[in-house]
XYZ file of C-alpha atoms in Angstrom:
688
model
C 59.116 168.890 80.972
C 58.260 171.361 78.256
C 55.146 172.324 76.385
C 56.186 173.215 72.869
C 55.347 176.432 71.062
C 53.037 176.436 68.064
C 54.197 179.391 65.963
C 55.101 177.565 62.764
C 52.110 175.269 63.054
C 49.842 178.325 63.154
C 51.645 179.668 60.099
C 50.403 176.604 58.252
C 47.150 175.832 60.018
C 45.504 179.261 59.987
C 45.537 179.934 56.230
C 45.042 176.270 55.336
C 42.038 176.013 57.624
C 39.870 177.948 55.238
C 40.698 176.023 52.051
C 37.495 174.026 52.202
C 37.089 174.172 48.442
C 39.794 174.165 45.766
C 41.244 177.655 45.336
C 44.089 178.965 43.222
C 44.402 175.577 41.565
C 45.014 173.609 44.732
C 44.007 170.004 43.953
C 42.667 169.146 47.392
C 39.828 169.908 49.787
C 40.044 169.782 53.571
C 36.912 168.125 54.967
C 35.761 167.583 58.524
C 37.993 164.977 60.141
C 38.301 163.066 63.405
C 40.957 164.195 65.873
C 42.161 161.525 68.266
C 42.536 162.769 71.841
C 43.678 161.035 75.005
C 41.739 161.101 78.277
C 43.397 159.551 81.311
C 41.684 158.165 84.411
C 43.229 157.161 87.725
C 42.129 156.918 91.345
C 41.752 160.705 91.233
C 38.789 160.152 88.907
C 37.312 157.382 91.065
C 39.077 154.175 90.034
C 39.423 151.835 93.031
C 43.002 151.105 91.942
C 45.271 152.290 89.138
C 46.290 148.690 88.443
C 43.534 147.757 85.978
C 43.528 144.169 84.728
C 40.446 144.084 82.505
C 38.067 146.378 80.636
C 34.707 145.718 79.033
C 31.597 147.559 77.880
C 28.485 146.530 79.814
C 24.987 146.069 78.418
C 24.239 149.754 79.005
C 27.277 150.718 76.906
C 29.302 151.844 79.927
C 33.024 151.140 80.273
C 33.793 148.876 83.247
C 37.253 148.595 84.791
C 38.269 145.527 86.793
C 40.871 145.878 89.550
C 41.923 143.816 92.558
C 39.950 146.249 94.730
C 36.745 145.951 92.764
C 35.076 146.855 89.509
C 34.106 150.422 88.655
C 31.712 151.787 86.057
C 32.270 155.050 84.186
C 29.276 157.399 84.360
C 30.566 159.903 81.812
C 32.454 161.955 84.375
C 33.856 159.637 87.036
C 34.326 155.970 87.892
C 31.885 154.662 90.492
C 31.746 151.463 92.501
C 28.246 150.030 92.191
C 26.277 148.128 94.800
C 25.886 145.347 94.052
C 29.144 145.475 92.119
C 28.951 144.559 88.438
C 30.270 141.134 87.577
C 34.029 141.057 87.219
C 33.510 138.663 84.363
C 33.251 140.490 81.047
C 30.438 139.725 78.590
C 32.832 138.019 76.205
C 32.244 134.579 74.695
C 33.770 131.585 76.458
C 33.597 127.893 75.666
C 31.310 125.707 77.723
C 32.809 122.536 79.235
C 31.652 120.320 76.383
C 33.103 122.634 73.722
C 36.374 122.840 75.636
C 36.584 119.057 75.890
C 36.082 118.728 72.156
C 38.837 121.273 71.520
C 41.213 119.501 73.898
C 40.703 116.291 71.973
C 42.384 118.039 69.024
C 44.763 120.438 70.720
C 45.628 118.564 73.907
C 44.685 119.193 77.497
C 47.631 121.565 78.007
C 46.207 124.093 75.564
C 46.269 127.671 76.871
C 43.370 129.689 75.485
C 44.132 133.436 75.253
C 40.886 134.615 73.664
C 37.709 133.345 72.029
C 35.283 134.886 69.547
C 32.011 133.691 68.064
C 30.164 134.797 64.936
C 27.156 133.145 63.271
C 27.863 129.809 64.901
C 31.582 129.762 64.145
C 34.067 129.820 67.000
C 37.605 131.157 66.731
C 40.120 130.378 69.471
C 43.464 132.108 70.008
C 45.763 129.699 71.808
C 49.407 129.087 72.521
C 49.455 126.215 70.046
C 47.627 127.953 67.213
C 44.427 129.377 65.779
C 41.493 126.978 66.052
C 38.217 127.274 64.158
C 35.066 125.228 64.562
C 31.460 124.872 65.581
C 32.180 124.020 69.188
C 31.658 120.352 68.446
C 34.105 120.035 65.582
C 37.468 121.823 65.450
C 40.355 122.308 63.067
C 43.737 124.005 63.245
C 43.782 126.972 60.851
C 46.636 127.104 58.342
C 46.381 130.516 56.719
C 47.618 131.487 53.290
C 47.961 134.579 51.124
C 49.174 133.667 47.660
C 52.475 131.859 48.060
C 52.832 132.967 51.683
C 51.668 130.413 54.232
C 51.538 130.663 58.000
C 50.991 127.982 60.601
C 50.205 130.437 63.399
C 51.424 129.604 66.886
C 51.389 131.664 70.057
C 48.192 133.329 68.869
C 47.475 136.160 71.302
C 44.080 137.533 70.260
C 41.145 136.973 67.936
C 37.955 138.829 66.988
C 35.328 139.360 64.299
C 34.737 142.832 62.905
C 31.423 144.464 62.005
C 31.598 143.027 58.487
C 32.004 139.532 59.890
C 35.667 139.242 58.915
C 37.843 137.172 61.235
C 41.060 138.686 62.608
C 43.857 137.150 64.641
C 47.106 138.468 66.105
C 50.325 136.541 66.688
C 54.042 137.384 66.765
C 54.146 136.453 63.072
C 51.767 139.331 62.389
C 48.070 140.024 61.947
C 45.753 138.027 59.706
C 42.337 138.827 58.261
C 40.159 136.194 56.590
C 38.564 137.696 53.503
C 36.654 134.574 52.456
C 36.675 130.859 53.267
C 40.301 130.189 52.330
C 41.558 133.650 51.366
C 43.542 135.651 53.916
C 45.279 139.004 54.064
C 48.432 138.808 56.179
C 50.162 141.826 57.676
C 53.746 142.106 58.910
C 56.112 144.994 59.474
C 56.741 145.062 55.737
C 53.050 145.922 55.286
C 53.144 148.716 57.863
C 52.244 146.758 61.021
C 54.005 148.783 63.747
C 54.560 146.137 66.455
C 53.730 142.513 67.170
C 54.031 141.670 70.888
C 50.257 141.504 71.237
C 48.154 141.227 74.391
C 44.568 141.798 73.211
C 42.360 142.834 70.309
C 38.927 144.295 69.619
C 37.004 145.633 66.650
C 34.590 148.542 66.638
C 32.871 151.074 64.394
C 36.149 152.926 63.782
C 38.459 150.070 63.041
C 40.558 147.456 64.746
C 42.560 148.062 67.924
C 45.309 145.804 69.243
C 47.023 146.091 72.594
C 50.711 145.232 72.897
C 53.339 145.199 75.617
C 54.715 148.442 74.208
C 51.885 150.509 72.779
C 48.524 150.227 71.042
C 47.965 149.575 67.336
C 45.033 150.950 65.327
C 44.010 149.746 61.863
C 41.434 151.701 59.907
C 40.697 152.180 56.219
C 43.809 150.292 55.156
C 46.227 152.274 57.331
C 48.129 151.301 60.475
C 48.636 153.735 63.350
C 50.625 153.397 66.556
C 49.882 154.923 69.934
C 52.506 154.935 72.663
C 54.036 157.198 75.265
C 52.298 159.398 77.791
C 50.705 161.495 75.060
C 48.451 158.522 74.302
C 48.727 155.981 77.112
C 49.191 156.054 80.876
C 51.483 153.064 80.420
C 52.705 151.377 77.248
C 51.815 147.848 78.402
C 48.182 147.461 77.380
C 46.601 144.672 79.418
C 43.147 144.795 77.908
C 40.985 147.020 75.769
C 37.366 147.545 74.827
C 35.632 149.698 72.227
C 32.405 151.546 72.959
C 29.543 152.260 70.587
C 31.095 155.596 69.524
C 34.280 153.857 68.441
C 36.374 155.221 71.302
C 38.852 152.725 72.718
C 39.378 152.141 76.451
C 42.693 150.640 77.483
C 43.661 148.994 80.774
C 47.161 149.614 82.144
C 48.956 149.335 85.476
C 48.767 153.134 85.759
C 45.038 153.540 85.154
C 42.645 153.678 82.217
C 43.412 155.488 78.981
C 40.673 156.439 76.550
C 41.551 157.425 72.997
C 38.491 159.272 71.776
C 37.550 160.742 68.403
C 36.648 164.418 68.283
C 35.098 166.010 65.155
C 37.503 168.676 63.961
C 38.205 171.166 61.205
C 41.480 172.950 60.604
C 39.706 176.200 61.483
C 38.721 174.823 64.858
C 42.168 173.347 65.369
C 43.872 176.635 64.585
C 41.614 178.368 67.115
C 42.555 175.780 69.733
C 46.265 176.366 69.190
C 45.748 180.129 69.325
C 44.112 179.683 72.732
C 46.941 177.433 73.931
C 49.458 179.998 72.779
C 47.754 182.800 74.684
C 47.412 180.712 77.845
C 50.861 179.195 78.070
C 53.363 180.637 75.602
C 53.253 184.446 75.759
C 56.198 186.193 77.396
C 56.625 189.860 78.368
C 54.310 192.747 77.574
C 55.513 192.567 73.961
C 53.982 189.120 73.502
C 57.005 187.022 72.558
C 56.240 183.341 72.049
C 58.376 180.757 73.816
C 58.255 177.235 75.266
C 56.763 176.660 78.698
C 58.146 174.364 81.383
C 55.868 172.295 83.605
C 56.836 171.757 87.226
C 54.394 168.823 87.349
C 54.557 166.531 84.290
C 51.354 166.795 82.288
C 49.809 169.517 84.461
C 49.544 172.627 82.301
C 48.385 174.682 85.266
C 52.025 174.547 86.431
C 53.338 175.971 83.137
C 55.916 178.739 83.289
C 57.006 180.328 80.036
C 60.792 180.539 79.637
C 62.891 182.783 77.424
C 64.849 181.423 74.492
C 67.561 182.820 72.255
C 65.266 182.806 69.219
C 62.657 185.484 69.856
C 63.378 187.023 66.466
C 62.836 183.914 64.405
C 59.815 182.749 66.380
C 58.162 186.146 66.375
C 58.867 186.472 62.665
C 57.201 183.134 61.999
C 54.231 184.139 64.120
C 53.979 187.489 62.339
C 53.915 185.600 59.055
C 51.292 183.207 60.423
C 48.806 185.817 61.548
C 49.432 187.931 58.441
C 48.541 184.993 56.205
C 45.663 184.158 58.514
C 44.305 187.674 58.181
C 44.644 187.508 54.395
C 42.734 184.218 54.330
C 39.979 185.086 56.800
C 39.745 188.844 57.200
C 39.458 188.361 60.975
C 40.083 191.639 62.780
C 41.661 189.798 65.699
C 44.378 188.407 63.452
C 45.106 191.888 62.128
C 45.520 193.092 65.712
C 47.801 190.157 66.486
C 49.877 190.950 63.403
C 50.272 194.575 64.475
C 51.277 193.482 67.968
C 53.760 190.946 66.597
C 55.281 193.521 64.257
C 55.952 195.936 67.095
C 57.488 193.174 69.208
C 59.718 192.095 66.342
C 60.760 195.639 65.434
C 61.618 196.321 69.082
C 64.474 193.815 68.834
C 66.350 196.239 66.553
C 65.488 199.238 68.755
C 66.424 197.924 72.192
C 70.086 197.562 71.152
C 70.507 201.322 70.727
C 72.039 203.273 73.597
C 72.561 202.030 77.115
C 75.863 200.942 78.615
C 76.791 198.793 75.591
C 75.245 200.416 72.495
C 75.309 198.382 69.289
C 75.529 199.799 65.750
C 72.256 200.958 64.226
C 70.175 198.083 62.876
C 71.718 195.405 65.072
C 69.120 192.952 66.391
C 68.799 191.450 69.841
C 68.143 187.731 69.956
C 65.840 188.084 72.956
C 64.839 190.433 75.755
C 64.078 189.943 79.451
C 62.595 192.568 81.796
C 65.137 193.806 84.348
C 62.574 193.027 87.044
C 63.507 189.376 86.511
C 66.749 187.735 87.735
C 69.912 188.924 85.994
C 70.612 186.421 83.157
C 74.286 187.407 83.168
C 74.714 185.409 86.360
C 74.066 182.277 84.285
C 75.520 183.391 80.960
C 78.831 184.603 82.365
C 82.414 184.201 81.172
C 82.571 180.592 82.333
C 79.540 179.876 80.139
C 81.299 181.330 77.102
C 84.460 179.355 77.840
C 82.503 176.111 78.126
C 80.802 176.790 74.808
C 84.124 177.618 73.173
C 85.525 174.231 74.172
C 82.801 172.596 72.074
C 82.826 175.231 69.325
C 86.160 176.893 68.633
C 84.396 179.722 66.776
C 82.149 180.543 69.736
C 82.378 184.224 70.533
C 83.504 185.421 73.948
C 81.507 188.544 74.721
C 80.577 189.881 78.136
C 78.091 190.958 79.216
C 76.025 188.667 77.024
C 72.881 190.436 78.257
C 73.466 194.230 78.299
C 70.882 196.599 79.788
C 69.115 198.975 77.402
C 69.028 202.751 77.752
C 65.662 202.708 79.528
C 66.967 200.387 82.215
C 63.889 198.188 81.716
C 65.324 195.457 79.515
C 68.182 193.018 79.308
C 68.857 192.254 75.660
C 70.719 189.217 74.335
C 73.586 190.035 71.998
C 75.398 187.780 69.477
C 72.544 187.933 66.958
C 72.438 185.502 64.059
C 71.301 185.079 60.480
C 68.794 182.538 61.826
C 67.061 185.439 63.537
C 67.226 187.594 60.430
C 65.446 184.883 58.444
C 62.488 185.222 60.791
C 62.566 189.026 60.710
C 62.469 189.308 56.931
C 59.953 186.481 56.538
C 57.556 188.192 58.932
C 58.072 191.753 57.719
C 57.430 190.827 54.080
C 54.206 188.942 54.784
C 52.986 191.688 57.118
C 53.761 194.359 54.518
C 52.027 192.447 51.713
C 48.924 191.211 53.519
C 48.174 193.515 56.457
C 49.525 196.981 55.655
C 46.915 198.843 53.613
C 47.937 202.487 54.083
C 51.146 204.458 53.967
C 50.878 204.914 57.724
C 50.931 201.122 58.045
C 53.808 200.654 55.621
C 56.163 203.402 56.828
C 57.239 201.657 60.067
C 57.932 198.446 58.132
C 60.055 200.336 55.621
C 61.975 201.963 58.451
C 62.873 198.780 60.301
C 63.745 196.838 57.140
C 65.931 199.702 55.921
C 67.607 199.962 59.325
C 68.551 196.273 59.508
C 69.527 195.951 55.836
C 71.731 199.040 55.954
C 73.494 197.540 58.971
C 74.401 194.482 56.907
C 75.571 196.468 53.877
C 77.515 199.021 55.939
C 79.345 196.227 57.764
C 80.299 194.195 54.713
C 77.442 191.703 55.131
C 78.180 190.941 58.748
C 76.063 191.305 61.859
C 78.323 193.451 64.027
C 77.782 193.470 67.781
C 78.338 196.191 70.370
C 82.052 195.244 70.501
C 82.512 196.136 66.832
C 83.074 192.507 65.783
C 80.870 190.058 63.847
C 78.705 187.704 65.852
C 79.198 183.929 65.910
C 76.531 183.305 63.278
C 76.566 186.713 61.589
C 78.854 186.021 58.611
C 77.302 186.560 55.180
C 80.121 188.218 53.225
C 81.576 186.944 49.938
C 84.960 186.386 51.571
C 83.378 184.152 54.188
C 80.932 182.242 52.028
C 83.239 181.789 49.036
C 86.669 181.584 50.617
C 86.314 180.473 54.247
C 86.056 176.717 54.695
C 84.280 177.171 58.042
C 81.106 178.065 56.134
C 81.159 175.360 53.479
C 78.195 173.445 54.941
C 75.970 176.532 55.061
C 77.377 178.283 52.015
C 74.254 177.915 49.905
C 71.890 178.519 52.801
C 73.589 181.774 53.772
C 73.974 182.932 50.196
C 70.236 182.656 49.645
C 69.595 184.273 53.031
C 71.603 187.360 52.075
C 69.820 187.549 48.723
C 66.463 187.267 50.473
C 67.206 190.155 52.830
C 68.114 192.398 49.907
C 65.155 191.250 47.815
C 62.713 191.923 50.649
C 64.337 195.306 51.320
C 63.970 196.296 47.675
C 60.362 195.102 47.569
C 59.365 196.965 50.741
C 61.343 200.208 50.336
C 61.501 200.462 46.548
C 65.107 201.653 46.914
C 67.156 200.533 43.906
C 70.364 200.342 45.933
C 69.142 197.096 47.451
C 68.455 195.626 44.014
C 71.924 196.658 42.866
C 73.510 195.063 45.926
C 71.378 191.965 45.354
C 72.489 191.588 41.738
C 76.117 192.101 42.702
C 75.955 189.268 45.228
C 73.922 187.058 42.902
C 76.161 187.394 39.830
C 79.560 188.834 40.723
C 79.960 186.816 43.909
C 78.065 183.737 42.782
C 75.432 183.708 45.516
C 72.729 182.515 43.124
C 74.923 179.625 41.996
C 75.922 178.862 45.595
C 72.332 178.243 46.553
C 71.488 176.492 43.316
C 74.149 173.835 43.726
C 74.076 173.571 47.490
C 70.974 174.683 49.409
C 72.755 172.930 52.246
C 75.222 170.077 52.653
C 72.569 167.489 51.804
C 73.639 163.854 51.840
C 70.168 162.541 51.007
C 66.746 162.263 52.637
C 67.069 162.303 56.394
C 70.299 164.269 56.429
C 70.487 166.080 59.745
C 69.745 169.802 59.657
C 65.976 170.277 59.614
C 66.377 173.667 61.266
C 68.374 174.788 58.263
C 65.801 173.224 55.950
C 63.137 175.344 57.623
C 65.155 178.512 57.093
C 65.963 177.617 53.496
C 62.277 177.300 52.639
C 61.565 180.576 54.440
C 63.938 182.260 52.027
C 62.880 180.392 48.877
C 59.385 181.750 49.450
C 60.311 185.405 49.077
C 63.158 184.946 46.611
C 60.845 183.302 44.108
C 57.783 185.465 44.796
C 59.653 188.728 44.245
C 62.063 187.767 41.445
C 61.348 188.792 37.839
C 64.635 187.874 36.155
C 63.998 184.607 34.296
C 67.564 183.354 34.651
C 67.645 183.919 38.392
C 64.199 182.385 38.729
C 65.434 179.296 36.907
C 68.318 178.997 39.364
C 66.005 179.409 42.344
C 63.568 176.861 40.918
C 66.397 174.360 40.563
C 67.401 174.899 44.192
C 63.965 174.526 45.743
C 63.053 171.575 43.511
C 66.225 169.665 44.355
C 65.759 170.439 48.023
C 62.089 169.465 48.095
C 62.777 166.103 46.451
C 64.525 165.175 49.696
C 62.169 167.020 52.018
C 59.028 165.375 50.619
C 59.607 162.252 52.720
C 59.030 164.260 55.898
C 55.441 165.076 54.896
C 56.090 168.583 56.213
C 53.319 171.113 55.533
C 55.981 173.806 55.805
C 58.091 172.453 52.948
C 55.217 171.115 50.856
C 53.081 174.252 50.948
C 55.988 176.613 50.341
C 57.155 174.459 47.457
C 53.628 174.525 46.017
C 53.348 178.296 46.489
C 56.564 178.716 44.530
C 56.266 175.996 41.893
C 52.613 175.151 41.254
C 52.077 175.426 37.506
C 55.722 176.351 36.856
C 58.051 174.879 34.253
C 61.829 175.120 34.327
C 63.807 174.995 31.083
C 67.491 174.255 30.617
C 69.737 172.611 28.014
C 68.242 169.216 28.853
C 64.711 170.328 28.104
C 61.662 171.198 30.202
C 60.746 170.073 33.698
C 57.271 170.491 35.165
C 57.816 171.652 38.751
C 54.187 171.261 39.834
C 54.044 169.127 42.978
C 52.020 165.914 42.850
C 48.586 165.897 44.446
C 49.995 163.527 47.075
C 52.164 166.321 48.466
C 49.057 168.346 49.334
C 47.416 165.285 50.863
C 50.574 164.587 52.879
C 50.721 168.158 54.178
C 47.053 168.268 55.136
C 47.278 164.838 56.762
C 50.113 166.075 58.957
C 48.067 169.097 60.027
C 45.089 166.873 60.749
C 47.132 164.354 62.725
C 49.128 166.958 64.644
C 48.280 166.142 68.290
C 46.438 168.643 70.441
C 48.734 167.652 73.309
C 51.906 169.702 72.773
C 53.717 168.413 75.852
C 57.178 167.069 75.102
C 56.481 163.521 76.300
C 59.257 160.925 75.981
C 58.701 158.426 73.193
C 60.766 155.885 71.276
C 60.151 154.118 67.988
C 63.247 151.926 68.178
C 61.187 148.778 68.811
C 58.919 149.095 65.791
C 58.898 146.354 63.165
C 57.894 148.695 60.318
C 61.194 150.514 60.753
C 64.036 150.884 58.268
C 67.195 152.117 60.055
C 68.733 155.264 58.608
C 72.542 155.234 58.484
C 74.304 158.231 59.987
C 76.031 159.295 56.783
C 77.561 162.463 58.205
C 78.139 161.229 61.757
C 76.146 164.108 63.253
C 73.070 162.467 64.769
C 72.297 162.532 68.466
C 70.691 159.082 68.432
C 69.330 156.247 66.278
C 67.228 157.245 63.295
C 64.937 155.572 60.814
C 61.777 155.762 58.750
C 58.772 153.655 57.787
C 58.792 150.949 55.180
C 57.026 153.365 52.798
C 60.194 155.553 52.871
C 58.432 158.352 54.767
C 59.045 159.450 58.347
C 56.715 158.211 61.050
C 53.607 160.431 61.237
C 53.675 163.505 63.451
C 51.394 161.960 66.099
C 53.643 158.888 66.381
C 56.922 160.615 67.220
C 58.240 162.865 69.939
C 59.334 165.697 67.629
C 56.630 168.358 67.373
C 58.529 171.429 66.190
C 59.430 172.032 62.570
C 63.193 172.240 62.692
C 63.738 169.197 64.875
C 64.812 165.912 63.309
C 61.735 163.811 62.380
C 63.934 160.794 61.621
C 65.153 160.437 65.210
C 63.636 157.414 66.920
């Protein structure tokens, strides 16, 4: 089990955290919000048994859990058995014998009552044969209606009144709310109701909660939310639930008690939390690389062990960009120090490859490094590994050793570098140079490393050339490859813009005109600007697989557009990012939405058809901020599936490349970030 890294999230959360009032024309504020968090309780916290059948809130406002081994009361820290034990019967309304007899006269003696609720003298009964309303002495079967839609509810599972006195019921048909005497609002999957195999229901100060056999449903302020999987529940089958006076919900499962609480939060506070998590669990080596951590005990972060990846360059570049923007937004000295540390770690990846037993050409980047005090990675990544990879990918490069030792003897470095890594390098270097470096002493090292890497690309015909003198698997950026090699057709636009970005950043940072000349040659003579304009990637519509490439494309749009002054090239870049964002908007990604806004807010593109206002709608800012707010604090990669949801529209696999079923909500957007297993930008948010 893995705990995911948070580098890109910090890149968005840190600078956004301080936008508490509209700045630079942004049409949104970010107020204090409530962060939902999950607390789990088992016998380790005092429950007499993990198999909890019932939950209620006693007269003192304390949660009480009923098990076969007794009833326990929560004292704020632990569950305690009381002497004498509290009544196992919850303080919920039940019919007296006379009221039951009257109901049976209408519904029959075989009626199975699932739940009862009472408000101002009116009784509501959820039963297998329907929804019954009455005074206790007189009863009627409710036939609900919304406009031309009529329900005769059967198999009613739950019923309750909310704080406003509105009556709610839940049945497999959906959820109903009585607005007035004969006026109802009915909810089905088409209205956003996530699931309908209900077990229980309760209303509290923060909305309506419904338990189901496969998750918990929350309705608040007109929006439906779904909670499932170990991130939110000890077990998906919710047997019972109760809501305390704070609005926190307590849920009974066969694996213990789950509490979904509401924690006041700001994006500033949230960013600080993720920074702490990063330092505790995701730092690797003395250079501070950021990687995933694996847990030897599921859910127990004390067992976390950080593991290396083959993407140190991209991740460190994203982190360098994050803390550089964070420093620009806040002026925090700590973020400046983190940026300096990240820069040195990133720059080291183009230094460690020089010398040693397998020296690479100047400017070649390592994908990752591992101290030689750790086990030799070549034992795992040996020739048989390369041969296995080549069976799946005919273009996979055979190169051994895959992890040479550097000249100091202290580091293994991973060869076969890629343009993916370069995207991170240039993204980070540019933001660091622009926002952190204030003196020539600060800027000189950045100029040196950018010049070193860019000269490597130019000197080798726009290839990343490894220690064997041959291009790497993913190091092809030349005109011959991108314009005349069918192997690169899918990524033609992506790689064209990547190459232009590297040269644009190099020109901006060094001031050397040779990089601008090379840039213009690729853009015009070799058609790189047109390549990216017509094909940012092989996009077959919203949800097309390749979110990792989407992430890299937006990385490069950011600097291409910020640094470009030629109106014709700018128009081409605007066309590319606008076309791309029209499909990305349905992911509600802060990464795509904020970068698009940074590039296009207040911009107009003109062509032979007329003018187009590129300014993003206010909803795109709200979507991005909502995702940051809803991003769970629990970064553990818990299993989760949305295949059973009834608010799901299946997404066809147009290109035949998906690893599993995919879909999106009835509103055409992906399921929110806290309702899906994918937590990293770059993974597919449409996967179920």
